[in-house]
Amino acid sequence: MEQTLQRRSAGGPQRGALRAPKLAGQSSAAGGVTQPTLAHIGPDIPVRISSSQGLRNAAYLAQWLLAAQVLPVPRHSVAPGDLAAYCQSSLLRWMHQRTGELRCLTPCFDMQLLTYEEMPPMLNAPVNAVQRVLPAGVKLTWCMSDVAHWGIGCGLDYLEHTVPMLGTTILETLERKGLQVCPLFSPQVVMDEACGLYWLGEEDETMYLEEECGDDEAAKEAMRQNMVTRADIDAAFPAWTLALDKPCLSLRALASLRQHACPYVRKAGVLVLALRKLATTGQYMPEWEAPFIGYGAVLCWHDGDLAVRVSDDCAQMAWQGDSSDTVGEVVFPLAAPTALRRWMENMRPNLRAIGLIDRLLWHLTERE
């Protein structure tokens, strides 16, 4: 969680702070959006429509984003009903400016206003009864809006065969960097999830079959045919993809690939070198108390292989109870828009890494 929460200043808005754009139909009074009226039709029809909390919240977000210099001041009046979408599109535009065009991954952000009572305990500013129900902060979360299957086996097999340890280096980099910025359902995750889903946490299915079938070998074989076994996983992926400690090429060796005769190898080397050199951070990763299903992509060795079945089984189990798809989260006080600017600066390497992971995945799928 962002460790920049500060006490709210008792002196009100800071000098020079930017305010929300003037909205169509908005009054200058503290009440916010002007309430439209209707002709009196009957005793059950109100003469006055109550102001919309959604519009007020959008105005709070807009003022916060403006103060943090994230939201560009609109050239024209923004209708109240369009303000939330305007805030969201501005944040997404900022993200895409740093990731570049994305073909494989679909990151998205969500902004939620928090009251004082919903804020983290570290913000202990004294408030009165009215302030307790007013927005005091913003919770920003990000996840993947969609997940797709990408066949990377042909590309990695070719690179590993052409330059020994290059395929291993790329897969290790995708797994390690992805864990911080965009978790990927890799062959190693397939193995880990299979242990929990099918094997009672063991290295293979032996213990589970003994508990279920005892000494009945025929029953064991029948059950084995209807489950994912360790032999199935070993047959689906090369042994080097399942190693916990994968050997990697040095940065110097990767840099030397710029001179390689094969353009496919050269491009792969450039991408993985840039990704390995990025100083990404995992400080915004939440603690997943429920099963995590927010993987950015399922990495298949071949189209429709075992990774698809295991990932589908994980999702099915998670949907039956609690689950989490949040990749990152951070909380900011509305009174400290500079905290958002610091977070945006810290996120630059992570967003750059998402873009590189996306281009690396796309490059691997181009080898058929």
GROMACS .gro file of C-alpha atoms in nm:
model
  368
    1MET     CA    1   0.000   0.000   0.000
    2GLU     CA    2   0.127   0.350  -0.078
    3GLN     CA    3   0.309   0.475   0.230
    4THR     CA    4   0.246   0.841   0.156
    5LEU     CA    5  -0.078   0.891   0.345
    6GLN     CA    6  -0.076   1.226   0.519
    7ARG     CA    7  -0.299   1.404   0.765
    8ARG     CA    8  -0.560   1.625   0.608
    9SER     CA    9  -0.474   1.991   0.645
   10ALA     CA   10  -0.709   2.175   0.877
   11GLY     CA   11  -0.672   2.489   0.672
   12GLY     CA   12  -0.882   2.373   0.380
   13PRO     CA   13  -0.769   2.362   0.016
   14GLN     CA   14  -0.404   2.446  -0.041
   15ARG     CA   15  -0.314   2.765  -0.217
   16GLY     CA   16  -0.288   2.715  -0.591
   17ALA     CA   17  -0.484   2.387  -0.589
   18LEU     CA   18  -0.678   2.320  -0.908
   19ARG     CA   19  -1.051   2.270  -0.885
   20ALA     CA   20  -1.288   2.051  -1.078
   21PRO     CA   21  -1.394   2.174  -1.421
   22LYS     CA   22  -1.712   2.376  -1.427
   23LEU     CA   23  -1.986   2.131  -1.516
   24ALA     CA   24  -2.295   2.193  -1.718
   25GLY     CA   25  -2.579   2.247  -1.470
   26GLN     CA   26  -2.347   2.288  -1.168
   27SER     CA   27  -2.398   2.566  -0.922
   28SER     CA   28  -2.123   2.742  -0.730
   29ALA     CA   29  -2.284   2.653  -0.398
   30ALA     CA   30  -2.148   2.374  -0.180
   31GLY     CA   31  -2.443   2.159  -0.275
   32GLY     CA   32  -2.275   2.070  -0.606
   33VAL     CA   33  -2.489   1.971  -0.904
   34THR     CA   34  -2.802   2.177  -0.953
   35GLN     CA   35  -3.112   1.972  -0.887
   36PRO     CA   36  -3.356   1.967  -1.180
   37THR     CA   37  -3.726   2.012  -1.109
   38LEU     CA   38  -4.042   1.854  -1.247
   39ALA     CA   39  -4.391   1.988  -1.275
   40HIS     CA   40  -4.614   1.865  -0.992
   41ILE     CA   41  -4.799   1.567  -1.141
   42GLY     CA   42  -4.937   1.382  -0.840
   43PRO     CA   43  -4.894   1.334  -0.466
   44ASP     CA   44  -4.643   1.048  -0.516
   45ILE     CA   45  -4.425   1.234  -0.767
   46PRO     CA   46  -4.157   1.454  -0.607
   47VAL     CA   47  -4.135   1.812  -0.722
   48ARG     CA   48  -3.757   1.804  -0.686
   49ILE     CA   49  -3.516   1.529  -0.789
   50SER     CA   50  -3.246   1.463  -0.527
   51SER     CA   51  -2.890   1.527  -0.636
   52SER     CA   52  -2.703   1.222  -0.763
   53GLN     CA   53  -2.432   1.082  -0.538
   54GLY     CA   54  -2.267   0.936  -0.846
   55LEU     CA   55  -2.229   1.281  -1.001
   56ARG     CA   56  -2.090   1.425  -0.679
   57ASN     CA   57  -1.839   1.142  -0.653
   58ALA     CA   58  -1.732   1.197  -1.013
   59ALA     CA   59  -1.676   1.564  -0.935
   60TYR     CA   60  -1.460   1.471  -0.633
   61LEU     CA   61  -1.250   1.239  -0.851
   62ALA     CA   62  -1.216   1.502  -1.122
   63GLN     CA   63  -1.096   1.764  -0.874
   64TRP     CA   64  -0.844   1.518  -0.727
   65LEU     CA   65  -0.710   1.419  -1.070
   66LEU     CA   66  -0.688   1.783  -1.175
   67ALA     CA   67  -0.494   1.874  -0.861
   68ALA     CA   68  -0.255   1.587  -0.934
   69GLN     CA   69  -0.222   1.714  -1.293
   70VAL     CA   70  -0.344   1.383  -1.434
   71LEU     CA   71  -0.671   1.507  -1.576
   72PRO     CA   72  -0.631   1.761  -1.856
   73VAL     CA   73  -0.851   2.066  -1.820
   74PRO     CA   74  -1.127   2.011  -2.077
   75ARG     CA   75  -1.155   2.264  -2.355
   76HIS     CA   76  -1.532   2.244  -2.341
   77SER     CA   77  -1.785   2.192  -2.066
   78VAL     CA   78  -1.815   1.829  -1.958
   79ALA     CA   79  -2.168   1.712  -1.889
   80PRO     CA   80  -2.205   1.573  -1.535
   81GLY     CA   81  -2.310   1.235  -1.665
   82ASP     CA   82  -1.991   1.210  -1.872
   83LEU     CA   83  -1.749   1.316  -1.599
   84ALA     CA   84  -1.677   0.968  -1.457
   85ALA     CA   85  -1.600   0.834  -1.804
   86TYR     CA   86  -1.379   1.137  -1.868
   87CYS     CA   87  -1.176   1.062  -1.553
   88GLN     CA   88  -1.144   0.695  -1.644
   89SER     CA   89  -1.038   0.760  -2.002
   90SER     CA   90  -0.775   1.009  -1.885
   91LEU     CA   91  -0.621   0.751  -1.651
   92LEU     CA   92  -0.624   0.485  -1.923
   93ARG     CA   93  -0.465   0.727  -2.168
   94TRP     CA   94  -0.185   0.792  -1.917
   95MET     CA   95  -0.135   0.415  -1.881
   96HIS     CA   96  -0.120   0.346  -2.255
   97GLN     CA   97   0.129   0.626  -2.306
   98ARG     CA   98   0.368   0.421  -2.093
   99THR     CA   99   0.283   0.066  -2.198
  100GLY     CA  100   0.252   0.136  -2.568
  101GLU     CA  101   0.013  -0.062  -2.786
  102LEU     CA  102  -0.103  -0.383  -2.618
  103ARG     CA  103  -0.209  -0.695  -2.809
  104CYS     CA  104  -0.200  -0.970  -2.546
  105LEU     CA  105  -0.268  -0.805  -2.209
  106THR     CA  106  -0.569  -0.599  -2.098
  107PRO     CA  107  -0.486  -0.397  -1.782
  108CYS     CA  108  -0.756  -0.169  -1.647
  109PHE     CA  109  -0.795   0.062  -1.347
  110ASP     CA  110  -1.082   0.122  -1.107
  111MET     CA  111  -1.122   0.422  -0.877
  112GLN     CA  112  -1.332   0.402  -0.561
  113LEU     CA  113  -1.393   0.687  -0.318
  114LEU     CA  114  -1.348   0.605   0.050
  115THR     CA  115  -1.495   0.776   0.354
  116TYR     CA  116  -1.281   0.857   0.657
  117GLU     CA  117  -1.396   0.538   0.829
  118GLU     CA  118  -1.295   0.331   0.525
  119MET     CA  119  -0.947   0.479   0.508
  120PRO     CA  120  -0.645   0.287   0.648
  121PRO     CA  121  -0.582   0.335   1.023
  122MET     CA  122  -0.263   0.528   0.953
  123LEU     CA  123  -0.480   0.827   0.858
  124ASN     CA  124  -0.614   0.939   1.196
  125ALA     CA  125  -0.720   1.296   1.133
  126PRO     CA  126  -0.992   1.417   1.372
  127VAL     CA  127  -1.325   1.460   1.193
  128ASN     CA  128  -1.675   1.565   1.285
  129ALA     CA  129  -1.996   1.377   1.215
  130VAL     CA  130  -2.046   1.539   0.873
  131GLN     CA  131  -1.692   1.468   0.756
  132ARG     CA  132  -1.725   1.100   0.845
  133VAL     CA  133  -1.960   1.041   0.553
  134LEU     CA  134  -1.777   1.260   0.302
  135PRO     CA  135  -1.513   1.121   0.064
  136ALA     CA  136  -1.169   1.130   0.226
  137GLY     CA  137  -0.961   0.920  -0.008
  138VAL     CA  138  -0.940   0.717  -0.325
  139LYS     CA  139  -0.868   0.347  -0.356
  140LEU     CA  140  -0.709   0.271  -0.691
  141THR     CA  141  -0.700  -0.092  -0.801
  142TRP     CA  142  -0.591  -0.254  -1.125
  143CYS     CA  143  -0.652  -0.592  -1.280
  144MET     CA  144  -0.686  -0.761  -1.617
  145SER     CA  145  -1.020  -0.711  -1.785
  146ASP     CA  146  -0.978  -1.031  -1.986
  147VAL     CA  147  -0.752  -1.335  -2.006
  148ALA     CA  148  -0.648  -1.513  -2.325
  149HIS     CA  149  -0.446  -1.823  -2.415
  150TRP     CA  150  -0.119  -1.765  -2.599
  151GLY     CA  151   0.080  -2.047  -2.758
  152ILE     CA  152   0.444  -1.968  -2.684
  153GLY     CA  153   0.591  -2.319  -2.707
  154CYS     CA  154   0.711  -2.308  -3.066
  155GLY     CA  155   0.887  -1.977  -3.012
  156LEU     CA  156   1.057  -2.078  -2.688
  157ASP     CA  157   1.154  -2.422  -2.822
  158TYR     CA  158   1.318  -2.260  -3.125
  159LEU     CA  159   1.505  -2.001  -2.915
  160GLU     CA  160   1.623  -2.261  -2.664
  161HIS     CA  161   1.747  -2.485  -2.945
  162THR     CA  162   1.916  -2.200  -3.136
  163VAL     CA  163   2.076  -2.029  -2.835
  164PRO     CA  164   2.099  -2.263  -2.532
  165MET     CA  165   1.940  -2.107  -2.220
  166LEU     CA  166   1.773  -1.825  -2.416
  167GLY     CA  167   1.431  -1.988  -2.393
  168THR     CA  168   1.490  -2.059  -2.024
  169THR     CA  169   1.597  -1.699  -1.965
  170ILE     CA  170   1.286  -1.562  -2.136
  171LEU     CA  171   1.048  -1.788  -1.942
  172GLU     CA  172   1.217  -1.712  -1.608
  173THR     CA  173   1.199  -1.340  -1.683
  174LEU     CA  174   0.830  -1.358  -1.777
  175GLU     CA  175   0.754  -1.544  -1.455
  176ARG     CA  176   0.959  -1.322  -1.223
  177LYS     CA  177   0.873  -0.984  -1.370
  178GLY     CA  178   0.515  -1.091  -1.435
  179LEU     CA  179   0.467  -1.172  -1.067
  180GLN     CA  180   0.529  -0.806  -0.984
  181VAL     CA  181   0.336  -0.638  -1.264
  182CYS     CA  182   0.108  -0.891  -1.434
  183PRO     CA  183   0.101  -1.256  -1.309
  184LEU     CA  184   0.106  -1.511  -1.590
  185PHE     CA  185  -0.029  -1.867  -1.585
  186SER     CA  186   0.302  -2.030  -1.679
  187PRO     CA  187   0.400  -2.401  -1.682
  188GLN     CA  188   0.536  -2.362  -1.328
  189VAL     CA  189   0.198  -2.224  -1.214
  190VAL     CA  190   0.032  -2.523  -1.382
  191MET     CA  191   0.245  -2.749  -1.162
  192ASP     CA  192   0.179  -2.547  -0.847
  193GLU     CA  193  -0.196  -2.535  -0.902
  194ALA     CA  194  -0.211  -2.905  -0.985
  195CYS     CA  195  -0.050  -2.981  -0.647
  196GLY     CA  196  -0.329  -2.796  -0.468
  197LEU     CA  197  -0.620  -2.891  -0.690
  198TYR     CA  198  -0.557  -3.259  -0.753
  199TRP     CA  199  -0.275  -3.395  -0.534
  200LEU     CA  200  -0.345  -3.277  -0.178
  201GLY     CA  201  -0.036  -3.056  -0.192
  202GLU     CA  202   0.196  -3.346  -0.278
  203GLU     CA  203   0.442  -3.368  -0.567
  204ASP     CA  204   0.218  -3.609  -0.758
  205GLU     CA  205  -0.114  -3.793  -0.733
  206THR     CA  206   0.011  -4.102  -0.546
  207MET     CA  207  -0.106  -4.002  -0.197
  208TYR     CA  208  -0.446  -3.885  -0.321
  209LEU     CA  209  -0.513  -4.210  -0.506
  210GLU     CA  210  -0.413  -4.416  -0.204
  211GLU     CA  211  -0.648  -4.222   0.023
  212GLU     CA  212  -0.934  -4.254  -0.224
  213CYS     CA  213  -0.884  -4.611  -0.350
  214GLY     CA  214  -0.667  -4.790  -0.099
  215ASP     CA  215  -0.518  -5.106  -0.257
  216ASP     CA  216  -0.767  -5.122  -0.544
  217GLU     CA  217  -0.533  -5.080  -0.841
  218ALA     CA  218  -0.815  -5.090  -1.095
  219ALA     CA  219  -0.994  -4.804  -0.917
  220LYS     CA  220  -0.670  -4.608  -0.902
  221GLU     CA  221  -0.616  -4.646  -1.274
  222ALA     CA  222  -0.973  -4.544  -1.353
  223MET     CA  223  -0.939  -4.233  -1.137
  224ARG     CA  224  -0.599  -4.156  -1.284
  225GLN     CA  225  -0.750  -4.153  -1.632
  226ASN     CA  226  -0.995  -3.880  -1.529
  227MET     CA  227  -0.755  -3.641  -1.355
  228VAL     CA  228  -0.444  -3.438  -1.430
  229THR     CA  229  -0.141  -3.642  -1.327
  230ARG     CA  230   0.224  -3.555  -1.284
  231ALA     CA  231   0.296  -3.764  -1.595
  232ASP     CA  232   0.048  -3.549  -1.791
  233ILE     CA  233   0.231  -3.233  -1.693
  234ASP     CA  234   0.574  -3.381  -1.764
  235ALA     CA  235   0.451  -3.482  -2.109
  236ALA     CA  236   0.295  -3.140  -2.180
  237PHE     CA  237   0.600  -2.922  -2.107
  238PRO     CA  238   0.978  -2.956  -2.151
  239ALA     CA  239   1.157  -3.039  -1.826
  240TRP     CA  240   1.343  -2.705  -1.825
  241THR     CA  241   1.015  -2.511  -1.803
  242LEU     CA  242   0.925  -2.675  -1.470
  243ALA     CA  243   1.258  -2.620  -1.292
  244LEU     CA  244   1.230  -2.393  -0.988
  245ASP     CA  245   1.580  -2.254  -1.035
  246LYS     CA  246   1.612  -2.181  -1.405
  247PRO     CA  247   1.963  -2.100  -1.536
  248CYS     CA  248   1.975  -1.770  -1.723
  249LEU     CA  249   2.204  -1.595  -1.966
  250SER     CA  250   2.395  -1.295  -1.836
  251LEU     CA  251   2.307  -0.943  -1.943
  252ARG     CA  252   2.626  -0.934  -2.148
  253ALA     CA  253   2.532  -1.255  -2.329
  254LEU     CA  254   2.185  -1.115  -2.402
  255ALA     CA  255   2.333  -0.791  -2.533
  256SER     CA  256   2.557  -0.987  -2.770
  257LEU     CA  257   2.248  -1.132  -2.939
  258ARG     CA  258   2.207  -0.800  -3.123
  259GLN     CA  259   2.469  -0.940  -3.360
  260HIS     CA  260   2.300  -1.279  -3.409
  261ALA     CA  261   2.232  -1.388  -3.766
  262CYS     CA  262   1.866  -1.474  -3.698
  263PRO     CA  263   1.632  -1.171  -3.677
  264TYR     CA  264   1.388  -1.368  -3.461
  265VAL     CA  265   1.663  -1.432  -3.205
  266ARG     CA  266   1.781  -1.070  -3.224
  267LYS     CA  267   1.438  -0.929  -3.145
  268ALA     CA  268   1.378  -1.176  -2.861
  269GLY     CA  269   1.715  -1.086  -2.712
  270VAL     CA  270   1.645  -0.712  -2.727
  271LEU     CA  271   1.304  -0.752  -2.559
  272VAL     CA  272   1.413  -0.982  -2.277
  273LEU     CA  273   1.724  -0.772  -2.208
  274ALA     CA  274   1.516  -0.455  -2.174
  275LEU     CA  275   1.270  -0.639  -1.947
  276ARG     CA  276   1.542  -0.781  -1.720
  277LYS     CA  277   1.705  -0.440  -1.678
  278LEU     CA  278   1.385  -0.268  -1.561
  279ALA     CA  279   1.373  -0.186  -1.189
  280THR     CA  280   1.013  -0.299  -1.135
  281THR     CA  281   0.848  -0.295  -0.792
  282GLY     CA  282   0.612  -0.531  -0.615
  283GLN     CA  283   0.519  -0.288  -0.337
  284TYR     CA  284   0.165  -0.240  -0.472
  285MET     CA  285   0.080  -0.609  -0.490
  286PRO     CA  286  -0.209  -0.694  -0.255
  287GLU     CA  287  -0.203  -0.990  -0.019
  288TRP     CA  288  -0.433  -1.241  -0.182
  289GLU     CA  289  -0.641  -1.396   0.095
  290ALA     CA  290  -0.863  -1.575  -0.157
  291PRO     CA  291  -0.763  -1.783  -0.462
  292PHE     CA  292  -0.615  -1.558  -0.730
  293ILE     CA  293  -0.767  -1.575  -1.079
  294GLY     CA  294  -0.648  -1.247  -1.229
  295TYR     CA  295  -0.374  -1.387  -1.451
  296GLY     CA  296  -0.284  -1.168  -1.746
  297ALA     CA  297  -0.249  -1.461  -1.986
  298VAL     CA  298  -0.243  -1.840  -1.993
  299LEU     CA  299   0.086  -1.953  -2.147
  300CYS     CA  300   0.023  -2.267  -2.351
  301TRP     CA  301   0.296  -2.476  -2.506
  302HIS     CA  302   0.052  -2.576  -2.778
  303ASP     CA  303  -0.294  -2.443  -2.851
  304GLY     CA  304  -0.551  -2.587  -2.612
  305ASP     CA  305  -0.299  -2.786  -2.408
  306LEU     CA  306  -0.302  -2.886  -2.041
  307ALA     CA  307  -0.255  -2.527  -1.921
  308VAL     CA  308  -0.605  -2.446  -2.046
  309ARG     CA  309  -0.763  -2.732  -1.849
  310VAL     CA  310  -0.581  -2.650  -1.525
  311SER     CA  311  -0.652  -2.276  -1.551
  312ASP     CA  312  -1.020  -2.348  -1.619
  313ASP     CA  313  -1.036  -2.581  -1.317
  314CYS     CA  314  -0.875  -2.313  -1.099
  315ALA     CA  315  -1.125  -2.054  -1.214
  316GLN     CA  316  -1.415  -2.292  -1.160
  317MET     CA  317  -1.304  -2.367  -0.804
  318ALA     CA  318  -1.253  -1.998  -0.730
  319TRP     CA  319  -1.593  -1.896  -0.864
  320GLN     CA  320  -1.759  -2.141  -0.626
  321GLY     CA  321  -1.633  -1.931  -0.335
  322ASP     CA  322  -1.425  -1.621  -0.273
  323SER     CA  323  -1.162  -1.522  -0.527
  324SER     CA  324  -0.948  -1.223  -0.617
  325ASP     CA  325  -0.846  -1.079  -0.952
  326THR     CA  326  -0.672  -0.767  -0.819
  327VAL     CA  327  -0.317  -0.728  -0.946
  328GLY     CA  328  -0.236  -0.411  -0.751
  329GLU     CA  329  -0.392  -0.158  -0.518
  330VAL     CA  330  -0.305   0.167  -0.344
  331VAL     CA  331  -0.495   0.420  -0.131
  332PHE     CA  332  -0.451   0.797  -0.150
  333PRO     CA  333  -0.595   1.077   0.065
  334LEU     CA  334  -0.793   1.329  -0.138
  335ALA     CA  335  -0.613   1.605   0.050
  336ALA     CA  336  -0.273   1.493  -0.082
  337PRO     CA  337  -0.282   1.475  -0.465
  338THR     CA  338   0.098   1.477  -0.470
  339ALA     CA  339   0.084   1.117  -0.342
  340LEU     CA  340  -0.079   1.021  -0.672
  341ARG     CA  341   0.203   1.188  -0.863
  342ARG     CA  342   0.462   0.989  -0.665
  343TRP     CA  343   0.274   0.667  -0.735
  344MET     CA  344   0.259   0.749  -1.106
  345GLU     CA  345   0.635   0.800  -1.110
  346ASN     CA  346   0.694   0.472  -0.924
  347MET     CA  347   0.467   0.288  -1.167
  348ARG     CA  348   0.660   0.391  -1.478
  349PRO     CA  349   0.889   0.083  -1.477
  350ASN     CA  350   0.595  -0.150  -1.407
  351LEU     CA  351   0.390  -0.013  -1.694
  352ARG     CA  352   0.692  -0.028  -1.921
  353ALA     CA  353   0.735  -0.392  -1.814
  354ILE     CA  354   0.373  -0.469  -1.903
  355GLY     CA  355   0.437  -0.333  -2.250
  356LEU     CA  356   0.754  -0.539  -2.290
  357ILE     CA  357   0.584  -0.857  -2.164
  358ASP     CA  358   0.305  -0.798  -2.414
  359ARG     CA  359   0.547  -0.754  -2.705
  360LEU     CA  360   0.751  -1.054  -2.596
  361LEU     CA  361   0.442  -1.276  -2.579
  362TRP     CA  362   0.331  -1.154  -2.921
  363HIS     CA  363   0.678  -1.222  -3.063
  364LEU     CA  364   0.680  -1.577  -2.926
  365THR     CA  365   0.340  -1.654  -3.080
  366GLU     CA  366   0.461  -1.543  -3.422
  367ARG     CA  367   0.681  -1.852  -3.449
  368GLU     CA  368   0.454  -2.135  -3.565
   0.00000   0.00000   0.00000
